[in-house]
Each structure stands twice: as structure tokens, then as C-alpha cells.
């Protein structure tokens, strides 16, 4: 009996010892190692009609882990997915990223895709930090896991139209009429609705819109739309565009010899993108975009610029300012929350994101703080004009790198 008990006791002790050893290795030891990294699902349109902008945003995502590790000591693992500029694809890719272990989602540049991803994030209880997407309704649904560090279309227009007034004052011009052209996607329709609601109340602006023309951002030919706009004889073109359509539209304007006082984007992408310059050359000159922009004097901007040049030695940050800046900040928000929460649990991350207060940032505006709807307020815009084949800040005067040129010179000049 004694030998049997002793044997049983020795076997028991051996089993316990083996179990403790295995436990030290798995699953808890491995779980701790896996939990050390924040898994960020990055959804961007790297193919399709918005591919150039999606690839531009990806540059900001790619440099984020290195800069954030130095800043916060947080390890970020990117899980990249291509939305293909398709809303349904964005939804299914978001689902897949969550199934594969993404603890937070970032993206997707497009408002329609953002609305679809937000629904997935809410259903799955995973935080979603929007880098760029302006449709107001995205943060008006009462969502608890969706956060946006980007102006709504209303804020974009309010800032953009205000800068148009400053532009006219700075150049001593008084345009009386504008033709308004806009893409007819979710973003474009939101901007058009905002124009209709805000512009009539801005009595200090001297112009009125004589006609509104919408078009498909995937259109391959804008001959009819440009002809219709030219026929209005409006003083300038107020344009809400994307990248590819902006290139097609600008070429068609030259073809039809339509030379208004200027082309002004009140808060949209397209005309400051690197591909716009590459495709059009000198024809890209003098176009104006009133958009959110980075502050070149901020210390964080300098750190991001150094990382960008290291990863893209033949490129320049200025051609990707908005895309890189807001994509980087979206991942920074997630990493900052991870550090404060002490865990990558999605619910804990969402709770921590709500308490975000990042004062040292890259983009123009106040601290990154989310209101009850998950929206950052107080984001600013700058008047960016294409001068000497570079996006150049011309307003506000306090941040200007050059003086604005308006009216724009004719094609021959």
C-alpha cells in the first residue's frame, strides 16, 4: 500500500509539474505574447477608381507602426485589406478582418464604405476609427464603436466656403456667379446638400450658384457635363470631385477652351494629389482645394515626414499630406487607447478611445477629443493652391507659403 501510495503521489506530482510547465508555455504564455501587439485592420481602396488615393493612404499606415513604437512603446501589427472601391467588398473585408483577429478597424477613405464598415463594427463590438470620410450621417446613428477624426461634410463646407471669402478678399476679386459640379456618390451628395443649406446663409460671399451639375465619379467622359457648365458663363467653377474624374474634367475644360476665373474645391480630394500633377503637368496649375491639412511646423509632422522619406525616397509627403496625416492619426488614436487601456480587448479599447485627448498632433486643429457621437470637433482647413507643381498653402495668412493667384492665368499664359 505504501509503495502504491508513494507511486501514486510521485505520478501525481509529475503530472502537476508537467501541467505547470505546459501552462507556462501555453496557452497563457502564448496569449500574453499575442496580446502584446495591437492588431489593426486597415481597409483602403487600393484598387478601383479610388486606387491612387487608397495607395496614398496606405503610405501613412505603413509608416505608423515604427513611429508609434518610438512614441508610445506600443507594437502595432497591420492587417491590410483592399476594399476595391466597392461598398459591398468593404463590408465583407471588414467581417473577414475581425474573424482573423483584428482588434480595431481603420479606414476607409470613402463615405459609402465607411457607413457599411460602421454597421459591421457595431454588430461585432469592434472599434472603428475613420481616417477619412465626411458624410455626416455616419456619426449620427448612435453608434458606440465608431469614431471619426475627420470633418463632416458640413464642417468641410463651412471651413471651405469661409476660405473662399478670404481668397476673394486677398485677391481683391468679386466673382458674382459660380457653376457647381459634384460627384454623385455618398460624399458628393452630402456636400451638395451642405452647399444648399449653408451657402444661402453666408451673405458675405458675393456669388450665387447659377446651375448644379452632378456626374458619376467613375465616368470616362465628361464632355456633356463640361459643355453644360461652360454654357452657363459662370465666373468660376465650384467643384466637388475625386481624383480620376478631376483629371478627366480638367482635360475636357482645356479641350473645350473653357477658362473660368478659377476652379475651387470647397473641401474635397483630387486636385492636390500627386497623380493629378503627374497626369496633367502644367494644366494642374492654379487649381484650389480648401481642405484639412497638416501643420508643417508641428514636431509630429517632422517625425512622420522623416519616416515617410525613409520608406519613400523618391516621393514627398506634401503630395500625400491629407491622406497620410489622417491615416497615421487614426492608427495613433488606436495605439494611444491601447496604451491607456493596458489591453487589446475591443470593448476596453472603445472605452479608452472615448477618453482620447491627444494634444500633440499632425493635422491642423485642436486636440483630438471625441464628442458623445464619436466625432472630433474643431478641425481646421487651409487653402491649398497648385503652384509650381506643388500643393502650396496660400491661406490663412498665418500659415501661408505663398500668395494666392486668382483669377488663374489663361491656358496660353
Short mmCIF file of C-alpha atoms in Angstrom, two decimals:
data_model
loop_
_atom_site.label_atom_id
_atom_site.label_comp_id
_atom_site.label_asym_id
_atom_site.label_seq_id
_atom_site.Cartn_x
_atom_site.Cartn_y
_atom_site.Cartn_z
CA UNK A 1 0.00 0.00 0.00
CA UNK A 2 2.78 2.40 0.94
CA UNK A 3 4.66 1.77 -2.32
CA UNK A 4 1.45 2.17 -4.30
CA UNK A 5 0.61 5.42 -2.47
CA UNK A 6 4.15 6.64 -2.96
CA UNK A 7 3.98 5.75 -6.62
CA UNK A 8 0.62 7.44 -6.97
CA UNK A 9 1.92 10.52 -5.20
CA UNK A 10 5.03 10.62 -7.42
CA UNK A 11 2.87 10.22 -10.55
CA UNK A 12 0.54 12.93 -9.33
CA UNK A 13 3.43 15.29 -8.66
CA UNK A 14 4.92 14.54 -12.09
CA UNK A 15 1.59 15.26 -13.77
CA UNK A 16 1.22 18.51 -11.83
CA UNK A 17 4.78 19.53 -12.68
CA UNK A 18 4.26 18.73 -16.35
CA UNK A 19 0.96 20.60 -16.36
CA UNK A 20 2.56 23.68 -14.76
CA UNK A 21 5.38 23.56 -17.32
CA UNK A 22 2.93 23.34 -20.22
CA UNK A 23 0.82 26.10 -18.73
CA UNK A 24 3.86 28.36 -18.63
CA UNK A 25 4.27 27.77 -22.35
CA UNK A 26 0.63 27.64 -23.44
CA UNK A 27 -1.93 28.90 -23.65
CA UNK A 28 -1.36 31.77 -21.18
CA UNK A 29 2.28 32.48 -22.08
CA UNK A 30 1.41 32.50 -25.77
CA UNK A 31 -1.71 34.57 -25.13
CA UNK A 32 0.39 37.20 -23.40
CA UNK A 33 2.79 37.32 -26.35
CA UNK A 34 -0.09 37.65 -28.83
CA UNK A 35 -1.78 40.30 -26.72
CA UNK A 36 1.39 42.41 -26.73
CA UNK A 37 0.60 43.58 -30.27
CA UNK A 38 -2.37 45.68 -31.29
CA UNK A 39 -3.87 44.15 -34.43
CA UNK A 40 -5.20 46.94 -36.64
CA UNK A 41 -7.33 46.05 -39.65
CA UNK A 42 -6.65 48.69 -42.32
CA UNK A 43 -9.34 48.96 -45.01
CA UNK A 44 -8.47 51.13 -48.02
CA UNK A 45 -9.42 51.31 -51.74
CA UNK A 46 -6.08 50.19 -53.13
CA UNK A 47 -7.73 49.21 -56.43
CA UNK A 48 -10.69 50.52 -58.39
CA UNK A 49 -11.44 54.15 -59.29
CA UNK A 50 -10.06 55.46 -56.00
CA UNK A 51 -6.92 53.32 -56.07
CA UNK A 52 -4.38 56.15 -56.19
CA UNK A 53 -5.85 57.77 -53.08
CA UNK A 54 -6.11 54.42 -51.30
CA UNK A 55 -2.46 53.71 -52.07
CA UNK A 56 -1.59 57.19 -50.80
CA UNK A 57 -3.40 56.50 -47.51
CA UNK A 58 -1.59 53.16 -47.27
CA UNK A 59 1.72 55.03 -47.11
CA UNK A 60 0.52 56.62 -43.88
CA UNK A 61 -0.49 53.23 -42.48
CA UNK A 62 2.82 51.61 -43.43
CA UNK A 63 4.96 54.13 -41.56
CA UNK A 64 2.70 54.25 -38.48
CA UNK A 65 3.97 51.16 -36.58
CA UNK A 66 7.58 52.36 -36.49
CA UNK A 67 6.78 55.93 -35.44
CA UNK A 68 4.22 54.80 -32.86
CA UNK A 69 6.59 52.25 -31.33
CA UNK A 70 9.12 55.03 -30.76
CA UNK A 71 6.47 57.40 -29.40
CA UNK A 72 4.35 55.15 -27.22
CA UNK A 73 6.14 51.83 -26.93
CA UNK A 74 3.08 50.12 -28.44
CA UNK A 75 3.60 47.39 -31.05
CA UNK A 76 1.13 47.66 -33.92
CA UNK A 77 0.51 44.85 -36.39
CA UNK A 78 -1.23 45.91 -39.59
CA UNK A 79 -3.77 43.63 -41.25
CA UNK A 80 -4.30 45.22 -44.66
CA UNK A 81 -7.39 44.75 -46.84
CA UNK A 82 -8.36 46.23 -50.20
CA UNK A 83 -11.96 47.50 -50.43
CA UNK A 84 -11.59 47.71 -54.25
CA UNK A 85 -13.60 50.97 -54.14
CA UNK A 86 -16.69 48.85 -53.56
CA UNK A 87 -19.09 49.20 -50.63
CA UNK A 88 -20.05 45.52 -50.51
CA UNK A 89 -16.42 44.46 -50.66
CA UNK A 90 -15.60 46.85 -47.82
CA UNK A 91 -18.29 45.18 -45.70
CA UNK A 92 -17.11 41.62 -46.35
CA UNK A 93 -13.44 42.52 -45.88
CA UNK A 94 -14.26 44.14 -42.53
CA UNK A 95 -16.02 40.94 -41.44
CA UNK A 96 -13.03 38.86 -42.53
CA UNK A 97 -10.50 41.05 -40.70
CA UNK A 98 -12.47 40.71 -37.47
CA UNK A 99 -12.70 36.94 -37.92
CA UNK A 100 -8.92 36.84 -38.43
CA UNK A 101 -8.30 38.68 -35.17
CA UNK A 102 -8.38 42.42 -35.87
CA UNK A 103 -8.99 44.25 -32.59
CA UNK A 104 -9.68 47.63 -34.18
CA UNK A 105 -10.52 48.75 -37.74
CA UNK A 106 -9.16 51.84 -39.53
CA UNK A 107 -10.17 53.37 -42.88
CA UNK A 108 -11.64 53.50 -45.46
CA UNK A 109 -11.43 56.97 -47.16
CA UNK A 110 -14.86 56.55 -48.83
CA UNK A 111 -18.09 57.57 -47.04
CA UNK A 112 -20.20 54.78 -48.52
CA UNK A 113 -17.68 52.17 -47.43
CA UNK A 114 -17.36 53.83 -44.01
CA UNK A 115 -21.11 53.56 -43.45
CA UNK A 116 -21.00 49.84 -44.30
CA UNK A 117 -17.98 49.13 -42.09
CA UNK A 118 -19.55 51.04 -39.20
CA UNK A 119 -22.52 48.64 -39.27
CA UNK A 120 -20.16 45.65 -39.10
CA UNK A 121 -18.16 47.23 -36.27
CA UNK A 122 -21.31 47.84 -34.23
CA UNK A 123 -22.62 44.32 -34.78
CA UNK A 124 -19.29 42.73 -33.81
CA UNK A 125 -18.40 45.13 -30.99
CA UNK A 126 -15.06 46.15 -32.53
CA UNK A 127 -13.93 49.81 -32.55
CA UNK A 128 -13.71 51.50 -35.95
CA UNK A 129 -11.61 54.67 -36.32
CA UNK A 130 -12.40 56.54 -39.54
CA UNK A 131 -9.38 58.15 -41.15
CA UNK A 132 -11.20 59.98 -43.96
CA UNK A 133 -14.95 60.03 -44.75
CA UNK A 134 -17.17 63.08 -44.44
CA UNK A 135 -20.84 62.03 -44.78
CA UNK A 136 -22.47 63.42 -41.59
CA UNK A 137 -24.89 60.52 -41.11
CA UNK A 138 -22.06 58.11 -40.24
CA UNK A 139 -21.76 59.59 -36.75
CA UNK A 140 -25.46 60.37 -36.38
CA UNK A 141 -26.61 56.76 -35.89
CA UNK A 142 -25.93 56.49 -32.17
CA UNK A 143 -23.09 54.05 -32.77
CA UNK A 144 -20.92 53.10 -29.78
CA UNK A 145 -17.91 51.66 -31.63
CA UNK A 146 -17.47 54.17 -34.49
CA UNK A 147 -15.15 57.17 -34.16
CA UNK A 148 -14.17 59.83 -36.70
CA UNK A 149 -11.14 62.12 -36.64
CA UNK A 150 -12.13 63.96 -39.83
CA UNK A 151 -14.52 66.85 -40.53
CA UNK A 152 -18.08 66.12 -41.58
CA UNK A 153 -19.21 67.43 -44.96
CA UNK A 154 -20.92 70.32 -43.16
CA UNK A 155 -17.70 71.28 -41.38
CA UNK A 156 -15.67 70.86 -44.57
CA UNK A 157 -18.02 73.21 -46.39
CA UNK A 158 -18.22 75.73 -43.58
CA UNK A 159 -14.42 75.92 -43.46
CA UNK A 160 -14.05 75.74 -47.23
CA UNK A 161 -16.59 78.44 -48.04
CA UNK A 162 -15.10 80.67 -45.38
CA UNK A 163 -11.71 80.34 -47.08
CA UNK A 164 -13.30 81.24 -50.43
CA UNK A 165 -14.36 84.54 -48.86
CA UNK A 166 -10.80 85.09 -47.62
CA UNK A 167 -9.47 84.23 -51.10
CA UNK A 168 -11.62 86.90 -52.75
CA UNK A 169 -10.55 89.48 -50.18
CA UNK A 170 -6.87 88.60 -50.53
CA UNK A 171 -7.01 88.92 -54.33
CA UNK A 172 -9.43 91.88 -54.48
CA UNK A 173 -11.85 89.98 -56.70
CA UNK A 174 -15.65 89.85 -56.66
CA UNK A 175 -16.94 86.88 -58.68
CA UNK A 176 -20.72 87.06 -58.95
CA UNK A 177 -21.62 83.62 -60.29
CA UNK A 178 -20.49 80.01 -59.94
CA UNK A 179 -21.45 76.74 -61.58
CA UNK A 180 -21.43 73.89 -59.07
CA UNK A 181 -20.31 70.45 -60.30
CA UNK A 182 -20.14 67.45 -57.98
CA UNK A 183 -19.73 63.67 -57.95
CA UNK A 184 -22.98 61.85 -57.22
CA UNK A 185 -21.64 59.33 -54.70
CA UNK A 186 -22.40 59.40 -50.94
CA UNK A 187 -19.74 62.02 -50.27
CA UNK A 188 -20.70 64.23 -53.22
CA UNK A 189 -24.38 64.16 -52.33
CA UNK A 190 -23.60 65.09 -48.73
CA UNK A 191 -21.51 68.01 -49.93
CA UNK A 192 -24.24 69.14 -52.33
CA UNK A 193 -26.81 69.03 -49.55
CA UNK A 194 -24.47 71.08 -47.37
CA UNK A 195 -23.91 73.65 -50.11
CA UNK A 196 -27.65 74.06 -50.48
CA UNK A 197 -28.09 74.57 -46.75
CA UNK A 198 -25.06 76.70 -45.87
CA UNK A 199 -24.35 78.96 -48.84
CA UNK A 200 -27.60 80.98 -48.67
CA UNK A 201 -26.78 81.91 -45.07
CA UNK A 202 -23.30 83.20 -45.90
CA UNK A 203 -24.39 86.63 -47.06
CA UNK A 204 -20.80 87.93 -47.04
CA UNK A 205 -19.98 85.78 -50.08
CA UNK A 206 -20.65 87.78 -53.27
CA UNK A 207 -21.59 84.95 -55.63
CA UNK A 208 -24.63 82.80 -56.38
CA UNK A 209 -24.78 79.36 -57.96
CA UNK A 210 -26.40 79.54 -61.40
CA UNK A 211 -26.54 75.80 -62.03
CA UNK A 212 -25.73 72.49 -60.34
CA UNK A 213 -24.42 69.55 -62.38
CA UNK A 214 -23.80 66.09 -60.89
CA UNK A 215 -21.88 63.26 -62.51
CA UNK A 216 -20.62 59.72 -61.87
CA UNK A 217 -17.11 59.68 -60.32
CA UNK A 218 -16.36 56.59 -62.44
CA UNK A 219 -17.30 58.39 -65.68
CA UNK A 220 -14.83 58.04 -68.56
CA UNK A 221 -16.18 61.02 -70.48
CA UNK A 222 -17.47 64.36 -69.14
CA UNK A 223 -17.92 66.14 -72.47
CA UNK A 224 -21.64 66.83 -71.99
CA UNK A 225 -21.28 67.96 -68.37
CA UNK A 226 -18.41 70.37 -69.13
CA UNK A 227 -20.24 71.75 -72.16
CA UNK A 228 -23.28 72.39 -70.00
CA UNK A 229 -21.17 74.09 -67.33
CA UNK A 230 -19.37 76.27 -69.87
CA UNK A 231 -22.69 77.39 -71.33
CA UNK A 232 -23.65 78.99 -68.00
CA UNK A 233 -20.85 81.57 -68.44
CA UNK A 234 -20.31 81.42 -64.68
CA UNK A 235 -17.35 83.34 -63.29
CA UNK A 236 -15.79 80.29 -61.61
CA UNK A 237 -16.22 76.55 -61.12
CA UNK A 238 -17.09 75.27 -57.65
CA UNK A 239 -16.09 71.62 -57.86
CA UNK A 240 -16.58 68.64 -55.53
CA UNK A 241 -14.58 65.87 -57.18
CA UNK A 242 -12.46 62.77 -56.66
CA UNK A 243 -9.10 62.15 -58.36
CA UNK A 244 -9.78 60.33 -61.63
CA UNK A 245 -12.80 62.43 -62.57
CA UNK A 246 -10.91 65.64 -61.73
CA UNK A 247 -8.24 64.69 -64.28
CA UNK A 248 -10.85 63.90 -66.95
CA UNK A 249 -12.78 67.09 -66.21
CA UNK A 250 -9.70 69.32 -66.36
CA UNK A 251 -8.63 67.86 -69.70
CA UNK A 252 -12.12 68.39 -71.09
CA UNK A 253 -12.11 72.03 -69.94
CA UNK A 254 -8.93 72.61 -71.94
CA UNK A 255 -10.34 70.77 -74.94
CA UNK A 256 -13.44 72.98 -74.90
CA UNK A 257 -11.36 76.11 -74.20
CA UNK A 258 -13.35 76.88 -71.08
CA UNK A 259 -11.26 79.17 -68.92
CA UNK A 260 -13.24 80.50 -65.91
CA UNK A 261 -11.64 82.69 -63.24
CA UNK A 262 -10.72 79.60 -61.29
CA UNK A 263 -11.52 76.09 -60.09
CA UNK A 264 -12.18 75.85 -56.36
CA UNK A 265 -12.83 72.69 -54.36
CA UNK A 266 -14.65 73.62 -51.14
CA UNK A 267 -13.47 70.56 -49.20
CA UNK A 268 -12.74 67.53 -51.39
CA UNK A 269 -9.81 65.40 -52.59
CA UNK A 270 -8.48 65.12 -56.11
CA UNK A 271 -6.70 68.25 -57.22
CA UNK A 272 -3.82 68.20 -54.72
CA UNK A 273 -2.98 64.52 -55.25
CA UNK A 274 0.36 63.53 -56.77
CA UNK A 275 -1.34 61.68 -59.63
CA UNK A 276 -3.20 64.89 -60.58
CA UNK A 277 0.15 66.61 -61.18
CA UNK A 278 1.64 63.62 -62.98
CA UNK A 279 -1.31 63.22 -65.32
CA UNK A 280 -1.83 66.90 -66.15
CA UNK A 281 1.55 68.56 -65.83
CA UNK A 282 1.22 72.33 -66.14
CA UNK A 283 -2.54 72.03 -66.59
CA UNK A 284 -2.74 71.19 -62.89
CA UNK A 285 -1.55 74.69 -62.01
CA UNK A 286 -3.65 77.21 -60.04
CA UNK A 287 -6.43 74.78 -59.04
CA UNK A 288 -7.53 75.47 -55.45
CA UNK A 289 -8.57 72.98 -52.76
CA UNK A 290 -9.82 74.17 -49.37
CA UNK A 291 -9.08 71.08 -47.30
CA UNK A 292 -7.80 69.84 -43.94
CA UNK A 293 -4.01 69.87 -44.00
CA UNK A 294 -1.01 69.12 -41.83
CA UNK A 295 0.86 71.75 -39.85
CA UNK A 296 4.44 71.68 -41.20
CA UNK A 297 5.73 73.31 -38.01
CA UNK A 298 4.48 70.57 -35.65
CA UNK A 299 7.09 68.22 -34.22
CA UNK A 300 4.98 65.16 -35.05
CA UNK A 301 4.77 66.25 -38.69
CA UNK A 302 8.56 66.33 -38.83
CA UNK A 303 8.79 62.80 -37.38
CA UNK A 304 6.25 61.47 -39.86
CA UNK A 305 8.00 63.28 -42.72
CA UNK A 306 11.32 61.65 -41.80
CA UNK A 307 9.70 58.20 -41.69
CA UNK A 308 7.91 58.89 -44.99
CA UNK A 309 11.16 59.88 -46.76
CA UNK A 310 12.87 56.77 -45.43
CA UNK A 311 10.14 54.49 -46.81
CA UNK A 312 9.51 56.52 -49.99
CA UNK A 313 12.87 58.06 -51.02
CA UNK A 314 11.53 59.15 -54.42
CA UNK A 315 8.35 60.76 -53.08
CA UNK A 316 7.38 63.74 -50.91
CA UNK A 317 4.93 63.97 -48.03
CA UNK A 318 3.36 67.17 -49.39
CA UNK A 319 1.71 65.18 -52.18
CA UNK A 320 0.03 62.89 -49.63
CA UNK A 321 -0.48 65.34 -46.77
CA UNK A 322 -4.16 64.76 -46.01
CA UNK A 323 -4.14 61.04 -46.81
CA UNK A 324 -1.02 60.16 -44.84
CA UNK A 325 -1.76 62.54 -41.98
CA UNK A 326 -5.25 61.37 -41.17
CA UNK A 327 -4.44 57.69 -41.72
CA UNK A 328 -1.47 57.95 -39.37
CA UNK A 329 -3.55 59.77 -36.75
CA UNK A 330 -6.29 57.12 -36.93
CA UNK A 331 -3.77 54.39 -36.06
CA UNK A 332 -2.21 56.67 -33.42
CA UNK A 333 -5.63 57.02 -31.76
CA UNK A 334 -5.97 53.23 -31.58
CA UNK A 335 -2.43 52.78 -30.20
CA UNK A 336 -2.89 55.57 -27.65
CA UNK A 337 -6.07 53.85 -26.45
CA UNK A 338 -4.23 50.50 -26.27
CA UNK A 339 -1.55 52.02 -24.06
CA UNK A 340 -4.05 53.60 -21.67
CA UNK A 341 -6.35 50.57 -21.58
CA UNK A 342 -3.50 48.14 -20.95
CA UNK A 343 -5.27 45.59 -23.11
CA UNK A 344 -6.31 44.96 -26.72
CA UNK A 345 -9.80 43.84 -25.75
CA UNK A 346 -12.10 45.60 -28.26
CA UNK A 347 -14.60 46.86 -25.69
CA UNK A 348 -11.84 48.20 -23.44
CA UNK A 349 -10.26 49.85 -26.49
CA UNK A 350 -13.56 51.52 -27.41
CA UNK A 351 -13.94 52.82 -23.86
CA UNK A 352 -10.39 54.19 -23.97
CA UNK A 353 -10.91 55.83 -27.38
CA UNK A 354 -13.85 57.78 -25.95
CA UNK A 355 -11.44 59.29 -23.42
CA UNK A 356 -8.86 60.28 -26.06
CA UNK A 357 -7.11 63.61 -25.53
CA UNK A 358 -4.15 63.89 -27.92
CA UNK A 359 -2.77 67.43 -27.89
CA UNK A 360 0.41 66.85 -29.90
CA UNK A 361 -0.89 66.06 -33.35
CA UNK A 362 -0.01 66.36 -37.02
CA UNK A 363 -3.10 67.87 -38.64
CA UNK A 364 -4.42 71.42 -38.28
CA UNK A 365 -6.94 71.85 -35.48
CA UNK A 366 -7.33 71.47 -31.75
CA UNK A 367 -6.71 68.36 -29.63
CA UNK A 368 -8.11 65.00 -30.72
CA UNK A 369 -11.15 64.57 -28.47
CA UNK A 370 -14.34 62.72 -29.35
CA UNK A 371 -17.77 64.09 -28.51
CA UNK A 372 -20.70 61.91 -27.45
CA UNK A 373 -21.33 60.95 -31.09
CA UNK A 374 -17.74 59.82 -31.67
CA UNK A 375 -16.83 62.89 -33.72
CA UNK A 376 -13.74 65.10 -33.30
CA UNK A 377 -14.64 68.79 -33.44
CA UNK A 378 -12.56 71.89 -34.16
CA UNK A 379 -10.73 70.51 -37.21
CA UNK A 380 -9.33 73.21 -39.49
CA UNK A 381 -8.74 73.62 -43.23
CA UNK A 382 -6.24 75.50 -45.35
CA UNK A 383 -6.48 76.98 -48.84
CA UNK A 384 -4.15 74.85 -50.98
CA UNK A 385 -3.26 76.11 -54.46
CA UNK A 386 -1.26 74.22 -57.06
CA UNK A 387 1.77 76.43 -57.66
CA UNK A 388 4.90 75.31 -59.49
CA UNK A 389 3.60 71.76 -59.49
CA UNK A 390 3.30 71.65 -55.71
CA UNK A 391 0.35 71.89 -53.29
CA UNK A 392 1.03 75.22 -51.58
CA UNK A 393 -0.65 76.78 -48.55
CA UNK A 394 -1.85 80.28 -49.55
CA UNK A 395 -4.38 80.87 -46.75
CA UNK A 396 -4.79 81.52 -43.88
CA UNK A 397 -2.12 84.18 -44.00
CA UNK A 398 -0.56 82.96 -40.73
CA UNK A 399 0.39 79.65 -42.37
CA UNK A 400 0.81 80.81 -45.98
CA UNK A 401 3.81 79.69 -48.03
CA UNK A 402 2.88 81.94 -50.98
CA UNK A 403 0.25 84.44 -52.09
CA UNK A 404 -2.87 83.14 -53.88
CA UNK A 405 -3.24 83.61 -57.64
CA UNK A 406 -6.80 84.43 -58.66
CA UNK A 407 -8.07 84.73 -61.37
CA UNK A 408 -5.96 81.95 -62.83
CA UNK A 409 -3.97 82.77 -66.00
CA UNK A 410 -5.29 81.55 -69.33
CA UNK A 411 -4.04 78.31 -70.88
CA UNK A 412 -1.64 80.05 -73.27
CA UNK A 413 -0.14 82.08 -70.44
#
